[in-house]
Coordinates of N, CA, C and O in Angstrom, one line a residue:
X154 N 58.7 79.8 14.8 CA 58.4 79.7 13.4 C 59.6 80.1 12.6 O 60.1 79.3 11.7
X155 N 60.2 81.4 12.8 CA 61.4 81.4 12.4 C 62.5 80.6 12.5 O 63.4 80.8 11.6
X156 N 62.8 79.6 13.4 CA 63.8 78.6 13.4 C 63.5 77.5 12.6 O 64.4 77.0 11.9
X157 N 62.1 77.2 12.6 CA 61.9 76.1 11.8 C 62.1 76.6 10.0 O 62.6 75.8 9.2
X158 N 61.7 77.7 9.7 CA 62.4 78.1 8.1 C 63.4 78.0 8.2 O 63.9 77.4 7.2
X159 N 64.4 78.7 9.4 CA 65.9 78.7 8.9 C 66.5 77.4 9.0 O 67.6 77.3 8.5
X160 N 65.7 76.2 9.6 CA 66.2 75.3 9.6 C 65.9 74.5 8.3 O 66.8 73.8 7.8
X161 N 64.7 74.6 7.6 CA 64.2 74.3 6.8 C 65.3 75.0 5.6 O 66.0 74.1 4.9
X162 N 65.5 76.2 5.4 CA 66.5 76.8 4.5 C 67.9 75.9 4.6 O 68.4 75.5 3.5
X163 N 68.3 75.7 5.4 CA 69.8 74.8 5.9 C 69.8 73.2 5.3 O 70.7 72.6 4.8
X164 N 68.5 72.8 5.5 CA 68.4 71.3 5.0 C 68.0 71.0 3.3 O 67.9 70.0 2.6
X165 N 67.8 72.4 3.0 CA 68.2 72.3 1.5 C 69.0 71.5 0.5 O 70.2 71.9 0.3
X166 N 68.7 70.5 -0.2 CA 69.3 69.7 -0.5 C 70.4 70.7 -1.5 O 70.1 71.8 -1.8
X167 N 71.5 70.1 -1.9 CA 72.7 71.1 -2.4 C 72.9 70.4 -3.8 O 73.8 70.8 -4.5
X168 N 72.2 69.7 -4.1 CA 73.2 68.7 -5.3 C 72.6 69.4 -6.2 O 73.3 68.9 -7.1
X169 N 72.0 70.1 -6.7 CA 72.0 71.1 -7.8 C 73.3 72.0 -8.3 O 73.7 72.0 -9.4
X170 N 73.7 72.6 -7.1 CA 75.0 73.2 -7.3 C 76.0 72.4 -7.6 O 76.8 72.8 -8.4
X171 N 76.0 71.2 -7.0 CA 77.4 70.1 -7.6 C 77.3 69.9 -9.0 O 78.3 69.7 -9.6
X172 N 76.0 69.8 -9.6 CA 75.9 69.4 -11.3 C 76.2 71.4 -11.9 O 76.6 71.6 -13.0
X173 N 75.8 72.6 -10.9 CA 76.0 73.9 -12.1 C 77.3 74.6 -11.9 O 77.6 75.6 -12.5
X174 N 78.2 74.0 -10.7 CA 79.3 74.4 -10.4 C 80.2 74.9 -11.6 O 80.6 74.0 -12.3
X175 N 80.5 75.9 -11.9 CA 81.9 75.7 -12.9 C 82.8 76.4 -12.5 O 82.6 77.5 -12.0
X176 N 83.8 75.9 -12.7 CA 85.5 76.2 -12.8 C 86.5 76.4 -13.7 O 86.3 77.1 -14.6
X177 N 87.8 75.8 -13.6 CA 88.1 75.7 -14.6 C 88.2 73.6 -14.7 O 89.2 73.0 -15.2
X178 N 87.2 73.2 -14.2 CA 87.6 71.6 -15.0 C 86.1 71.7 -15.4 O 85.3 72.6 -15.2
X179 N 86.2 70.8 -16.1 CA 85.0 70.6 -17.2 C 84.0 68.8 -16.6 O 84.3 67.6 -16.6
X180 N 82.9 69.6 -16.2 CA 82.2 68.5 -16.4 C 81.7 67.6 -17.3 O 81.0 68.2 -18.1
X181 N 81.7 66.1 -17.7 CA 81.0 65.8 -19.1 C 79.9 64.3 -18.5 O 80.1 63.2 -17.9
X182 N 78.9 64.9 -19.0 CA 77.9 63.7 -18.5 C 77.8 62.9 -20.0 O 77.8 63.3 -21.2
X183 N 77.6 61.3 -19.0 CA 77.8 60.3 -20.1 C 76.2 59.5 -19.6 O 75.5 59.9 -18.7
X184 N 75.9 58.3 -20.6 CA 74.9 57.7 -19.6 C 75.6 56.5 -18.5 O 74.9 55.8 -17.7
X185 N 77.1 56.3 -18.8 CA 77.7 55.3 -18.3 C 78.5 55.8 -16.9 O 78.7 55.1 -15.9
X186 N 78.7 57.2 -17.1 CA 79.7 57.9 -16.4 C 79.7 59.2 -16.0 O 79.1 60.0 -16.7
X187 N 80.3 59.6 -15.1 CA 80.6 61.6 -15.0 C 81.8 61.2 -14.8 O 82.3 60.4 -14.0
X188 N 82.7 62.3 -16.3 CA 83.8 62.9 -15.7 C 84.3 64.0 -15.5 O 83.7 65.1 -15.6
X189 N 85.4 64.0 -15.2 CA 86.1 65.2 -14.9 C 87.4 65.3 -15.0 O 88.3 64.7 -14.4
X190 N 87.4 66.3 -15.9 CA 88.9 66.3 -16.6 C 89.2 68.0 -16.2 O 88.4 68.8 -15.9
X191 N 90.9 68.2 -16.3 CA 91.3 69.2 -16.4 C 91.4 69.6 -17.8 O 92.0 68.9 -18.6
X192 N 90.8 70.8 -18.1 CA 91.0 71.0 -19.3 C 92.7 72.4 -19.2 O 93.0 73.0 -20.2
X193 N 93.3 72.5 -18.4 CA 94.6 73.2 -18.6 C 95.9 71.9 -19.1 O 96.9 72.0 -19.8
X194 N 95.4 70.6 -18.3 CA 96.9 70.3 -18.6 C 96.1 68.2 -18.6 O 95.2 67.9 -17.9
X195 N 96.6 67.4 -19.2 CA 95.9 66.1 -19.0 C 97.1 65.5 -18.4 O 98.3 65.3 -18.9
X196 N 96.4 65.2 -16.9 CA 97.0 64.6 -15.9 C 97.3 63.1 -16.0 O 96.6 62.4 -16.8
X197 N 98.0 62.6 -15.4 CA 98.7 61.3 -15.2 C 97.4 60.7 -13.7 O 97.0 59.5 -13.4
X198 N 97.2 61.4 -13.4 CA 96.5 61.3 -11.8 C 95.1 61.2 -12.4 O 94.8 61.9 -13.3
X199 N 94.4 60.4 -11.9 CA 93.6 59.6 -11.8 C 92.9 58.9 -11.4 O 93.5 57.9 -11.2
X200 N 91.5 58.7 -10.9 CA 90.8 58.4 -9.8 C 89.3 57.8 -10.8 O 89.0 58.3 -11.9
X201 N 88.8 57.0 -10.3 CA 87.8 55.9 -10.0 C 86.5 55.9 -9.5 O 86.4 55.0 -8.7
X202 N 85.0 56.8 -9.5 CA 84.3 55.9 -8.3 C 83.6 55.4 -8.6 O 82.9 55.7 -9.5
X203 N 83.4 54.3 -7.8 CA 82.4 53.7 -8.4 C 81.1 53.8 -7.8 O 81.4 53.8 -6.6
X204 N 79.6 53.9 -7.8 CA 78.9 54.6 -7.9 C 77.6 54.1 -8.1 O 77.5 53.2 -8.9
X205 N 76.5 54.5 -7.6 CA 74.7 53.9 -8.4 C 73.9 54.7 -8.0 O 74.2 55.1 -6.8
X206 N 72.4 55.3 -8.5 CA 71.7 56.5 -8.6 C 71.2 55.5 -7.2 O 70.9 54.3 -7.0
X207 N 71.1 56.4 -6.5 CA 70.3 56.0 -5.3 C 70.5 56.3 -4.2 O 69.7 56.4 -3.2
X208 N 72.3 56.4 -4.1 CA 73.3 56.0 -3.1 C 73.4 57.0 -2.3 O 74.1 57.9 -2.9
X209 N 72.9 57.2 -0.9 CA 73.3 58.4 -0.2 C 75.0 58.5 -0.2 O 75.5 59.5 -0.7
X210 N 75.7 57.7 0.2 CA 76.9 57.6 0.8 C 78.0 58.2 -0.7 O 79.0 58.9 -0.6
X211 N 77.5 57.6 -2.1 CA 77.8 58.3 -3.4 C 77.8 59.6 -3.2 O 78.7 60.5 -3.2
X212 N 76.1 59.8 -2.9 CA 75.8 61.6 -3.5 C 76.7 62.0 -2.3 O 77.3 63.1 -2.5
X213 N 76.9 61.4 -1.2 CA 77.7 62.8 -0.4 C 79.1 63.0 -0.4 O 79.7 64.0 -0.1
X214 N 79.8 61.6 -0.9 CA 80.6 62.0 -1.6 C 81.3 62.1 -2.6 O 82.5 62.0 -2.5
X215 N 80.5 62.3 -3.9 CA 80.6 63.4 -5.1 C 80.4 64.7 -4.3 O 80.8 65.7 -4.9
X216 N 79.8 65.1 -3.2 CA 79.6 66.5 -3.8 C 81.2 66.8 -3.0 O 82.0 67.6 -3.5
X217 N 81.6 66.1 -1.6 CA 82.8 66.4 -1.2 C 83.9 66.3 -2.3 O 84.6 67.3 -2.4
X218 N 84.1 65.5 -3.0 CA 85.1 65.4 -4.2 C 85.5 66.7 -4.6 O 86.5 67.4 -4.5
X219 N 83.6 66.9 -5.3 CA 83.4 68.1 -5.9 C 84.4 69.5 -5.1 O 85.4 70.0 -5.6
X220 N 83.6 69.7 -4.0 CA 84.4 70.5 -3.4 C 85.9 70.8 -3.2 O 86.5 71.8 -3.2
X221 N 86.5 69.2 -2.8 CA 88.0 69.1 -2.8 C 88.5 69.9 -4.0 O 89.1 71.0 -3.9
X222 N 88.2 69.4 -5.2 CA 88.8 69.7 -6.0 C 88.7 71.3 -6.7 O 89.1 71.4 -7.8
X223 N 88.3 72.4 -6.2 CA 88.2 73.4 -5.7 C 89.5 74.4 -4.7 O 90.1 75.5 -4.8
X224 N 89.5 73.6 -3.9 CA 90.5 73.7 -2.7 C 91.7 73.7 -3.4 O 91.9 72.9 -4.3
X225 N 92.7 74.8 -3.0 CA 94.2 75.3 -3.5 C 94.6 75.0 -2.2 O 93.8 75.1 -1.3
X226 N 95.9 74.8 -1.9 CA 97.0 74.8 -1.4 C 97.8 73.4 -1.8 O 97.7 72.9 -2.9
X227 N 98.8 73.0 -0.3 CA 99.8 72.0 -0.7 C 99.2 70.7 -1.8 O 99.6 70.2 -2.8
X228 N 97.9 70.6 -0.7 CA 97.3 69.4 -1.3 C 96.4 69.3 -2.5 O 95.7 68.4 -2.9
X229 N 96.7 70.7 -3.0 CA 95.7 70.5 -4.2 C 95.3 69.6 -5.4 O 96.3 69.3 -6.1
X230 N 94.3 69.2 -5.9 CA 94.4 68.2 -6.5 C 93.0 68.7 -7.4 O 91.9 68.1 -7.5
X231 N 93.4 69.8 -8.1 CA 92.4 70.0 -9.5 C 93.0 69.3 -10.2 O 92.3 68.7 -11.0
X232 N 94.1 69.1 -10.4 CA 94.7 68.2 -12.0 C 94.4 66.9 -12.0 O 94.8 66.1 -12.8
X233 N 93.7 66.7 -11.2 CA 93.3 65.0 -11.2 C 92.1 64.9 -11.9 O 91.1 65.7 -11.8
X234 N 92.2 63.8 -12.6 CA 91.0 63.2 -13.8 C 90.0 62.2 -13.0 O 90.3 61.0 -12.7
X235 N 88.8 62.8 -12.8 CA 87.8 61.9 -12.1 C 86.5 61.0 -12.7 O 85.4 61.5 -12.7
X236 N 86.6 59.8 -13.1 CA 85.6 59.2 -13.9 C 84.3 58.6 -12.8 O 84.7 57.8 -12.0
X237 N 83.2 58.7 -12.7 CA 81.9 58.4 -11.5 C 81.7 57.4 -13.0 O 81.7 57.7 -14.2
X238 N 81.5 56.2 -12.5 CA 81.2 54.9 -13.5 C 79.7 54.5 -12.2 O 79.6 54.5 -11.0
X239 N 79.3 54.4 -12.8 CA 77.5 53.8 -12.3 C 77.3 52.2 -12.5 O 76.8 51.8 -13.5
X240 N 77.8 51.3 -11.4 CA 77.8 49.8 -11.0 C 76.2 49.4 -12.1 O 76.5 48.5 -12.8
X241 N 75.4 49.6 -12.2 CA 73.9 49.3 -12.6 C 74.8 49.3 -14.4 O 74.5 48.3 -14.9
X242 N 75.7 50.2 -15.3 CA 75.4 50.0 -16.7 C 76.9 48.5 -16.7 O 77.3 48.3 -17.9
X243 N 77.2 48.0 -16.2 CA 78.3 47.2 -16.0 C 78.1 45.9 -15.1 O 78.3 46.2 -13.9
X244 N 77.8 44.5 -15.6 CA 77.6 44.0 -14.6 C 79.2 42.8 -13.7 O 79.2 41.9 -12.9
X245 N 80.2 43.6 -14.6 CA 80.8 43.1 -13.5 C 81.3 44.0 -12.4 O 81.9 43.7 -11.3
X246 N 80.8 45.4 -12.8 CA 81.1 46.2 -11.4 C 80.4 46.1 -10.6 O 80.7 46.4 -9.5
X247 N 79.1 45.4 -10.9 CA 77.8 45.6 -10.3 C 78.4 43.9 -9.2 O 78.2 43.8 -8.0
X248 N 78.9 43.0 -9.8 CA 78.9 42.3 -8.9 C 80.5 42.5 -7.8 O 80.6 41.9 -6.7
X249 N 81.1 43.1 -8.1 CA 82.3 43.6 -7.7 C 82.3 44.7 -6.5 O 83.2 45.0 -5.6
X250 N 80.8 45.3 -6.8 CA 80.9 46.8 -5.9 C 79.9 46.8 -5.2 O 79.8 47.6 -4.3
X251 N 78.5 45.7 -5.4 CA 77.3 46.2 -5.3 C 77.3 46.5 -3.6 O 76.6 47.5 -3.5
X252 N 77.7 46.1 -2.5 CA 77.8 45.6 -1.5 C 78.9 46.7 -0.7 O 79.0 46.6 0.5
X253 N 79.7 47.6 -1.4 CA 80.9 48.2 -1.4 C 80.7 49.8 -1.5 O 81.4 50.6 -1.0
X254 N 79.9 49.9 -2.3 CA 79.7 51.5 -2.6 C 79.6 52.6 -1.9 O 78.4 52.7 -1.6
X255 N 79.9 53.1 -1.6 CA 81.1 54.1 -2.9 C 82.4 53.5 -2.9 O 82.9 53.1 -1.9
X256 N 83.0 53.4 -3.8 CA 84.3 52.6 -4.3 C 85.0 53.7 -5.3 O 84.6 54.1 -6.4
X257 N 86.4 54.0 -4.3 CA 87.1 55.0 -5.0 C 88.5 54.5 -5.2 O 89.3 54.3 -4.3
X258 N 88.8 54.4 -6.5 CA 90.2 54.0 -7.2 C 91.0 55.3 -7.9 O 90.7 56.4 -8.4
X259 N 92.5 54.3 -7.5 CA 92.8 55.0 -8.4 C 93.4 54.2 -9.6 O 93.4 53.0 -9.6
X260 N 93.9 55.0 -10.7 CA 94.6 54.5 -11.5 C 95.7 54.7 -12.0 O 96.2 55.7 -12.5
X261 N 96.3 53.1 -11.8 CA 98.3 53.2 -11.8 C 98.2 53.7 -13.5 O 97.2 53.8 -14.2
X262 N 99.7 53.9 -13.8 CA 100.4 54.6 -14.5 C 100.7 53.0 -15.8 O 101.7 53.0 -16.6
X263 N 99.6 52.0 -15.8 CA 99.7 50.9 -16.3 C 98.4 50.7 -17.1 O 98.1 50.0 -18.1
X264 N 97.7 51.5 -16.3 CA 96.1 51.4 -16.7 C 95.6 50.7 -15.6 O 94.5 51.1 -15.2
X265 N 96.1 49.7 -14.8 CA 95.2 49.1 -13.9 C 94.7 50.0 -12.8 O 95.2 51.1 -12.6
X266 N 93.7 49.6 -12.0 CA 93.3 50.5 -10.6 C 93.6 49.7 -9.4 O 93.8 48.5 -9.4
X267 N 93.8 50.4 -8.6 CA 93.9 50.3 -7.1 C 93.1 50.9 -6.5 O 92.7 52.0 -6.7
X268 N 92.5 50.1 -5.4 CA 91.6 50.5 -4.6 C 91.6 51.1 -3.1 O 92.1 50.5 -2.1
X269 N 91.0 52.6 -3.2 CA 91.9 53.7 -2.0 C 90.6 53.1 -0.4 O 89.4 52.8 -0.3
X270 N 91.7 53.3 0.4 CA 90.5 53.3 1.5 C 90.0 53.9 1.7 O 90.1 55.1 1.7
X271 N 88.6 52.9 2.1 CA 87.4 53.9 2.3 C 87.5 55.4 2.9 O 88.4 55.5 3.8
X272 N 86.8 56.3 2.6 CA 86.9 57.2 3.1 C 85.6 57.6 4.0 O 84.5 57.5 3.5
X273 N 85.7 57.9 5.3 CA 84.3 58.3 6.3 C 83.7 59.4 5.9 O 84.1 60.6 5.8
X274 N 82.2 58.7 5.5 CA 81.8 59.8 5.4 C 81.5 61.1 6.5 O 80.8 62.1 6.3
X275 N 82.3 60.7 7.4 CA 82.0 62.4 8.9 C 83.7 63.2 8.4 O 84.3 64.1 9.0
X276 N 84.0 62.5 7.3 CA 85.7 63.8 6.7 C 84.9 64.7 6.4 O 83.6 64.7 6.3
X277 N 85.8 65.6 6.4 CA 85.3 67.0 6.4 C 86.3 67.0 4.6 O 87.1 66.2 4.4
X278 N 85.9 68.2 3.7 CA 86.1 68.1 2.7 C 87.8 68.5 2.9 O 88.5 68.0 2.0
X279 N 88.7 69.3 3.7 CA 90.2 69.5 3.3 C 90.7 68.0 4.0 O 91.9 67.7 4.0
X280 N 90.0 67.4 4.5 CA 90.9 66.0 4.9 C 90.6 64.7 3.8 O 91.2 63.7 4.1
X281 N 89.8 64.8 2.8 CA 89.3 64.6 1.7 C 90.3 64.4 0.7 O 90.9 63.5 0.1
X282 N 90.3 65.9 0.8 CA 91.8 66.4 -0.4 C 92.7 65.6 0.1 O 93.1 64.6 -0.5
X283 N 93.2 66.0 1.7 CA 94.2 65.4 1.9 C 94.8 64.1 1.8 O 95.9 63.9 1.4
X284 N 93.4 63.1 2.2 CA 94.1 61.8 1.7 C 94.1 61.3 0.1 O 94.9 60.6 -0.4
X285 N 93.2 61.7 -0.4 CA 93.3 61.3 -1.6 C 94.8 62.2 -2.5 O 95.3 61.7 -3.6
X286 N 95.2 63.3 -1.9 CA 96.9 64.0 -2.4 C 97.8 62.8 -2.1 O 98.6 62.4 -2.8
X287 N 97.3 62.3 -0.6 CA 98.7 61.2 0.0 C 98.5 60.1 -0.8 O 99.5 59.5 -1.2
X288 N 97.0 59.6 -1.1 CA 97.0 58.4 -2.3 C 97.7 58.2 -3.4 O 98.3 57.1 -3.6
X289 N 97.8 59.5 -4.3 CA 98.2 59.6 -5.0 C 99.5 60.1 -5.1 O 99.9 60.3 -6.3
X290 N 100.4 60.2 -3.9 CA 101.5 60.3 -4.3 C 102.6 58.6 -4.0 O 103.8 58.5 -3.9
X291 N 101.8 58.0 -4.0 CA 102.6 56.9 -3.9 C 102.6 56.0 -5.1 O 103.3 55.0 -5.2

């Protein structure tokens, strides 16, 4: 009986904490969007996902994102500006992504986006950071 509580405690879903998390970036909920901005310094770096309420492969990774961007060292990447756009209020994302989701961009130094490869979801969250640091430095 006790394994099964502690197991029961473990499988607690977490996405609570990903929306009361705070740091120093600033969450802002939209009905189109979540972003995330650095409020120390407004970054050039810039990221994309695209996204729809439903989506396991979304929620798991927003909450990895989430995490990443937490994480200090070489690869750190809090200064990066992250917009979660929801395919359902847009319908040419919706025809563009529906089939695709989670769809994570970035955005060139033009305004347009590029689209980063997929990322698996069995990454663990510092290999996360990592590639999306290497994304972004090209």
């Amino acid at each position: 009986m006790a394994i099964a509580a502690a197991t029961m405690a473990l499988a607690r879903p977490t996405s609570t904490t990903f929306l009361t998390t705070t740091h120093r970036a600033n969450w802002v909920f939209t009905p189109f969007a979540l972003s995330h901005s650095s409020s120390a310094s407004k970054s050039s770096r810039a990221l994309i996902l695209y996204s729809k309420p439903g989506c396991c492969l979304c929620d798991g990774l927003k909450e990895k994102l989430q995490a990443a961007f937490l994480l200090s060292g070489p690869d750190s990447i809090h200064d990066v500006d992250l917009q979660i756009r929801d395919i359902t209020t847009n319908p040419e994302w919706e025809k563009a992504y529906q089939y695709e989701i989670p769809v994570l961009a970035r955005v060139l130094s033009d305004g347009t986006e590029e689209t980063l490869p997929r990322l698996s979801p069995r990454l663990g969250v510092e290999m996360v950071q990592k590639k999306i640091a290497a994304a972004l430095k090209h």
